[in-house]
Each structure stands twice: as C-alpha cells, then as structure tokens.
Amino acid sequence: MLQYFDPKKECNPNKDYGTPSVNSDFETNNSADLVKITIDGQDIAVPAGTSIMRAAALADINIPKLCATDSVEAFGSCRLCLVEIEGRRGLPASCTTPVEEGLVVKTQNKKIAKIRRNVMELYISDHPLTCLTCSANGNCELQDMTGQVGLQEVRYGFEGENHLNAKKDTSNPYFTFEPSKCITCSRCIRACEEVQGSFALTLDGRGFDSKVVAGQAESFMDSECVSCGACVQACPTSTLMENSVIEQGQPEHSVITTCAYCGVGCSFKADIKGDEVIRMVPFKGGEANRGHSCVKGRFAFGYATHTERVTTTMIRNNINEAWKKVSWDEAVVFAAKRIKSIQTKYGTDSVGGITSSRCTNEEVYLVQKLIRAAFGNNNVDTCARVCHSPTGYGLKTTIGESAGTQTFDSVEKADVVMVIGANPTDAHPVFASRLKKRLREGAKLIVVDPREIDLVNSPHINTQHHLKLRPGTNVAFVNARADVIFTEGLHAQTYIEERWELEAFDRWEQFISQSCNSPEALADITGIPAYELRAAARLYAETKNGAIYYGLGVTEHSQGSTMVMGIANLAMLTGNIGREGVGINPLRGQNNVQGSCDMGSFPHELPGYRHVSDDAVRQLFEQHWGVEIDKEPGLRIPNMLDAAVAGSYKGLYCQGEDIAQSDPNTRHVEAALRNLDCLIVQDIFLNETAKYAHVFLPGASFLEKDGTFTNAERRISPVKKVMAPLGGKADWEATMALSNALGYEMKYKHPSEIMDEIASLTPSFKGVSYQRIAEEGSLQWPCNDETPDGTPIMHIDSFVRGKGFFALTEYVATTEKVNKHFPFLLTTGRVLSQYNVGAQTRRTPNSDWHDKDVLELHPHDGEDRGIVEGDLVQVKSRSGETVLTAHLTTRVQPGIVYTTFHHPESGANVVTTDNSDWATNCPEYKVTAVQLNKVNQTSQWQKEYEALNKQQVSFLPQADE
Ligand code: SF4
Ligand code: SF4
Ligand code: SF4
Ligand code: FES
C-alpha cells in the first residue's frame, strides 16, 4: 500500500530522520506533486527533494548512518548509509541522494553489509575502547551502529594514530570536548553553521590528520562559540558532552516543558534522574524553537537548586530586624492581617499587587483575581509596564490586538527584515539563529539601532543598512520613512482602500506629507543621512515580504507608544500584514510577558484586554467571582511608588518581580518600598525588593510546578513539574493561601482548573484547555469556536478592530536633553549570557562570560576625558550617579554610552530617570543624559547598597534555625 508522508506533520519529534524535511508546504501541494518510490518493497510517497534516507525513515526503515542527522544538511562522508538502486551502478549514499519517481531501492544486501562493517572497523580502530566507562554508554550512535552492522572484529588493531592522544578541552563550564573520541563526522561543525549561525568550528587538516577545532585552534571559551549546545546535541559520540551527564550519568526519563527565560518560549526535554534535572535538551517538536536552544535555556538551570534559594516562609515587623521563620499558615495570616489593617486605616485603595511575567498564566491570573476580588481594587500591574506596555497600547489602537501578528516560522518567508531597537542575538538568541539562517539564504537586513549589535557583523550576512539613529528620535525616523514610502508612491493603495479607515488615512496622509517629515528635514535630528534613509525605506516598501521585528529600543521611550503606532502604520501602508513572511513582531523580553498581559495584569483591563469600565465584562467576572469589581482603573507601578512615597499607598504583594533593581530611578523606588507597612515578596531568592519586605513567601522555579507560558507568538505552551516545590507550595498555591487568609475563598486543586476558568471568561482563550495543549503541543490564541486550532497569523482578511486605524505620530522631542552638564546619552541593554536582573543567571556559570556590567564608550570620548580601558567612571545623571568600569569600543557612537543592568551593585537604574511614555508610563530607559568623570572609588549609593545587602543577608535565618 502506498504511504504518503506530510513532512511537517507526520514526524515523531523523538526520532532522527537523518536529513531535514524539505522546505515545502505540504498542504498547498496535492498528492500529484509527491514523488513515489519503493524502498525494501514498501511504496512510499514523499515531497520532491526528500532524501532516500529520510523517505526510508518515514516508513520506519532505518538505514545505518553516522555523519547524518536531521538537524543539518547531509554531508555524505561516512559511507555507512549506502543503498542499492535498481538499474544504477554503484552504491550511492542515501543521505545525499534525493528521491526520484519510480526508484526501487534496497537498503540491505550482503555487499552493503560488508562495506558497512569495513567502515565501522576503520572508525573503531581509531576510537578508545572505553565504552563501559564512557559517559555516552547506552546513548552512543557509534556504539549503536557497531551493533547494527554486526561488527565482530577489527583487523587494523586499536592503535589509531590520529586522535587517541588528543587533549580534552574543558574550558566551557557546561560541556567538555574530548577529541580522542571524535569520528570527524562534522555534524558539530554543520550544526554550528546551519542551526546556530556562529561558524565557530572548522575541520582542520586533511584525511587522517583532520580534526575539529574551535575558532583559530583555540579553546571553546576563547573562540566565537556562544555555548548554544547545538554541536553537543548533534555529536553522535561523547566527544562533545554535557558536564552534567559526565558527572551524574545518563538521565532516566524526560518531561517536555518550556524555557523560563525569554519570550521566544523554547520547548525543552528536561532529562531527569530521580527528581534531579540532568540536562535540558531542546525539543525538536517545539514549534517556537524547532530543536534549537541558547546558553540560558540549555544550560543555565542550576539556579533552581542553588544554595541561595530561600525556601522558608518568613515574617518580620520592620526591615531593620531579623527574619523569623514561620509556617505557611502563620505567614499568610500575618500578611492578611496587615493588609486588612492598612485598608481599615488608609482605605481600600491603599494596597495593591504586581504580577510576575516569570510565573505561569494561571499564577498571574490568580494574582490579579486576588487583587480585584480580595483586595477590592484594580491596583494590579506587571513588569510589562516597564517593557512592552507601549506595544499593547500601540497595536490595540491601530490593528485592534495587543500582540504580535506572526509565528517565528514566518521569518523563513521574509525577503526584507527590519530590526528596530532589538538585539536578537543577545536577547532572543534562538529566534536570531532562525533569522540569520534566512538572511544567509538571501533575505535583506536593515538594522535601526544607535549601537552596532552583533547581527550587523554576523558571518555570511550582508547588512544592507545599519541606520545609527540618535537615541530618542525613533518617531522622527519612522515618520521620515513613511514619508518616503507615501510621497514616492510606494504604498499599497488597493490594500489601503480595502482595509483601512479611510477618514483616518486621509488625515494621516495630510500629516505625513508635510515637509517637516521628510528625511532631509529630519536628518539632523535622527543623525541618519537622508539618502540612506530613503534607500532603506524603498528597500522595505518595494519587496514582496517585508517584516518588522522590534524590541525595547522602540518601547522604552517617552514616545514608545507613538513609535509602535508608527511601525504599525508602516506595515499597513505597505500591505505587510496578514500573511507569512511579513508582520509586526514585538520581541518580548520575559518568558511570559505576553501571558501576563493577556491575563489581566493591567490596572485598567480584565483578562483578554477588556476594560474594567465595560459593565458587561465586569458583570461576567463579578458573577463568576461572586464579588463586585471596581469600575475605576487602578494604579500603575509608577503611581503606586509615587503614592507610597506620598504616604497614601501602604501595602504591596509583589510576586516574582524585582522592582528595586529593574525599575528606573532606584532611589525613588527604595524610598517607596521603605514607606510601606506591608511588603509581601514571593520569590525564589532574597532579591533586592525582598530586602525591604515584611513577609517572604518562597517562590517555586519553573521546574517545580505545572502551568503554561505564552510566548511572543501568542503560543501557549506547557510548563511541567519535575520536582516538588522546594518551599512547599507552587506559586499558585501560595496565592490561594493568601487569598483564603484574606477571606476570599479559592479552592483550585490543579492549575488546569484555573485555565478552565480563564477559558470560560476570555473569548480568545475559549478553546484552550490542558487537554488540547497536550494534544497539540501548544496553541496560539485566539483559540475559540472560529479558530479551534488557534491562530498562527493574525489579521489575514481583516483587522481585529475591523478596519485598520492610521494614527497620527507627531514627533515630540524628549525632555531628557544633553547639555554641557550632561553631554552624553546613556542607553541600556542586555548581553546573551545574563538575563534581565540576573537573579537566575548570576547564580550559574553564565557569569563566566559576564561577571559585571561595564560602561561602553567610544575611544574618542575616552581620549577626550582621559579615560582608558578598565578605569572607574562616574556616570552622573539628573537622577543620580553610579560608578562603572570603562570599556572602550567603536560599537557605540561618539557621544553615546551604553551599559547593562544585570548586576544590582552596578546601579544602572540609579541613573535612569522618571521620564516615561506619554500613554503607558513605560520608563524612558533608553535615553538618559549623563556626565562622565574618571574616579577612583564607587559611588555613595553603591556603598549604601553594599551595607544594606550585608545587613539583610545577615537577617536570614541560619541553616540550623
Ligand atoms: S556550542 Fe553552539 S556556538 Fe558553540 S561551537 Fe557548539 S554549536 Fe557553535
Ligand atoms: S565532535 Fe562529535 S560531531 Fe563533531 S566531528 Fe567529532 S564526533 Fe562528529
Ligand atoms: S532563546 Fe529564550 S526561550 Fe529559547 S532557550 Fe534561550 S532564553 Fe530560553
Ligand atoms: S550517513 Fe550518509 S554518508 Fe554518513
């Protein structure tokens, strides 16, 4: 019987098919486009371009192989996979031979078997015979193939001349390279090139002398390696092996879960022994990452069992006294009493809460429910306030939905990619690898960033335009770009007529065609030469598929929301929305920031982005929750902090956020926290905020609970418990306990019940359930009666708001200006190895790559100021000052300095100001005017920080208490 194979859908993600699936959209093909062949008597139909090896594997005929694996293109070097083709001479390699109509293939005969044994004999003669003590024992493809070909003797002895004495490279903290076991199959090299796009490995020498080397024959740590692990995963032997497996042995079982770091939302197999995670292996079936990973998700999970985890519930009357270890019951009763007494004294609105984008959807939902139902107000906010709140506002206004429009797969169809204010290789590395692959295939790249991000100079990528705009001038830039597209007639007129509100368009048309919006008029403001801006605008507008990816360099400005609307205008103007390869793609920072917004974490919105003032929506929740909900929006985080300083806001429940480190103007945040009468912090570590807390509830890491995360593609993916919560409760259980202590009953037995409640109350989640997620692997919302399988691409036939809305985006310069007292502009960002406030990654060997934040400045500025590499530099703004170590680099332009904020003692946010986006209060982190001075000691704030840190750590209960 003829078997048809859909290359995308029929694959078992746990099986290696030898070569990748062909890049064909099966659903648009009909069976007539398939190629039919016969392998070992079985008739098989597969898409053209499929290798014989893969076609056979799809029919469960497993041809021996060593140099082939389905994450990389076939190479054809080991000759183990040869087959016989009727009517053809010789024995071709099945991994490099594509199917052809009518081929009749035999995968096994005596001659083939003999050749395969000979091949294996040669391999084994140059391989250490230490199988029983090898860390790959039982999970080694060389071992498997030896058995599969029936090798019984090795005629050439075991004294191979090439590799047996090669030295180990243990420079990488997470994996070891043991070249004596290398079979030079080059799978690692191809994985580094094709999957990761780093080109860190090469095959040095020829023939028997060939060997794998990193960089210029350096150690892995000194090479361009970014420790993504793709080579380790591709290696068929133990040559490249995780140190955790070397130390702890092979895992026993696996659980599929989702990375808890960034908004890419990579799917992983947590490989476990007992209840200990041995390694995290990127899951091939994960649709966000397609089997790839970065150093954080792949290796930096050890924080979950770090000795600094705080796993006991603690209380204290004030922050100048030691913590008292208490039971969960005592802690929540203490917290509830304090919250109630504050409300009695200062009023219902004097307390509130902050949800966590590190926590699951279900946990976020419960926190906002607790604030609304048990606290009785809408004073709930989330960290999206300080990152992507302008995305929510800007996209809702223009296209009607507060989320990105695409899947990550979509980038494979893009012809021009514009990356604005984002640094994907550092902040969204797995997406960056997919993007780089597309760029190597020929898509064009436009980078809009004041700093030279790594993408600009990636190997084999040609950046058409790097537009180095001045920080704070995004809106001027986007207007100039729209002006070029419109005035040069490059816009999609028919699309506009069909899909836009024409009245708004007419208004916008008049606005954008004003001469003040031309690239020439704005060149002095943006710093971008008009000719280059025009060329880049034409490139984007004239291509078939133009995609925009953006990050916090767009949102964290005084005009963040305006810029998001400007980006939406560009996409709508050119018809680049509503299909694959195009779209508006906000690259979300934290793992569940999309989810925390979806779940009603904003003070003005209930789950599903519905305004609290909408009577019908409120009634729906009121009926279900059995309480009355305030119809007035509550306080945003900055308002909470201001009110706390003013003395009218006295109680805060802060789950899994570290506002003392992450929010701007640290001294103001600290003053606010010190003024609270009840700060309840729920976290896995004594973070900076917890140093001001009265109640500490131990949080659970992503390995300690069930739930779901939603990534930047709106993809809801499962989070699975692999070990018991170290503090005794998952975070949703802790919130329930607090709610019950406050007198508002919650009695969920499992997070699936919370998701059922969310689905019953939120139209875009109506079709979501744990059962559906288990069946599908993940679901992209909206998922409801109209779209039961979810929605990969949004706005296909119409916008969520009906017609698209063209918002006017007038450029208004920030008030944060340089002058002779503050002549430099400071902008901030992230590095690959650290994550956000660093609470997790700083407690892993990732700090080997970045153990402190430095200040990047241009060598000319260094020379002017007498600052050399490694000097201590005072960075002083209108808000405050800190001291950082200088790093001179041409990555930044003269007049612009840059730092990261991964280490609390750096005090990057002591310097950032209270300025914020006009619509959402998202802080203007990306533009701070500063002065630089060479100094020889740390700042006053840093000294105070050190003292506070020492004191607060000493207040923790001792181990034997
Ligand atoms: S870990 Fe990643 S970047 Fe490093 S050599 Fe391997 S594949 Fe290349
Ligand atoms: S290190 Fe592993 S993957 Fe790389 S060539 Fe050697 S055996 Fe092959
Ligand atoms: S890209 Fe993001 S989600 Fe994926 S492994 Fe890295 S940190 Fe995790
Ligand atoms: S697996 Fe085909 S040549 Fe190695």
PDB file of C-alpha atoms and ligand atoms in Angstrom, residues 259 261-262 264-266 268 293-294 296-298 428-430, ligand 3:
ATOM      1  CA  CYS A 259      12.104  27.590  28.940  1.00  0.00           C
ATOM      2  CA  TYR A 261      13.948  32.769  30.338  1.00  0.00           C
ATOM      3  CA  CYS A 262      12.988  34.814  27.297  1.00  0.00           C
ATOM      4  CA  VAL A 264      10.978  33.012  22.454  1.00  0.00           C
ATOM      5  CA  GLY A 265       9.499  30.263  24.618  1.00  0.00           C
ATOM      6  CA  CYS A 266      11.697  27.357  23.573  1.00  0.00           C
ATOM      7  CA  PHE A 268      12.787  21.534  26.101  1.00  0.00           C
ATOM      8  CA  SER A 293      18.427  26.495  22.191  1.00  0.00           C
ATOM      9  CA  CYS A 294      20.658  29.165  23.683  1.00  0.00           C
ATOM     10  CA  LYS A 296      20.431  30.170  29.054  1.00  0.00           C
ATOM     11  CA  GLY A 297      17.674  27.643  28.462  1.00  0.00           C
ATOM     12  CA  ARG A 298      20.047  24.840  27.546  1.00  0.00           C
ATOM     13  CA  HIS A 428      16.215  36.359  21.708  1.00  0.00           C
ATOM     14  CA  PRO A 429      19.003  34.070  20.557  1.00  0.00           C
ATOM     15  CA  VAL A 430      17.034  31.171  19.127  1.00  0.00           C
TER      16      VAL A 430
HETATM   17  S1  SF4 B   3      16.066  31.708  23.255  1.00  0.00           S
HETATM   18 FE1  SF4 B   3      14.951  32.301  25.082  1.00  0.00          FE
HETATM   19  S2  SF4 B   3      13.408  30.731  25.393  1.00  0.00           S
HETATM   20 FE2  SF4 B   3      14.966  29.922  23.986  1.00  0.00          FE
HETATM   21  S3  SF4 B   3      16.447  28.818  25.256  1.00  0.00           S
HETATM   22 FE3  SF4 B   3      17.198  30.902  25.016  1.00  0.00          FE
HETATM   23  S4  SF4 B   3      16.366  32.006  26.775  1.00  0.00           S
HETATM   24 FE4  SF4 B   3      15.190  30.115  26.593  1.00  0.00          FE
END
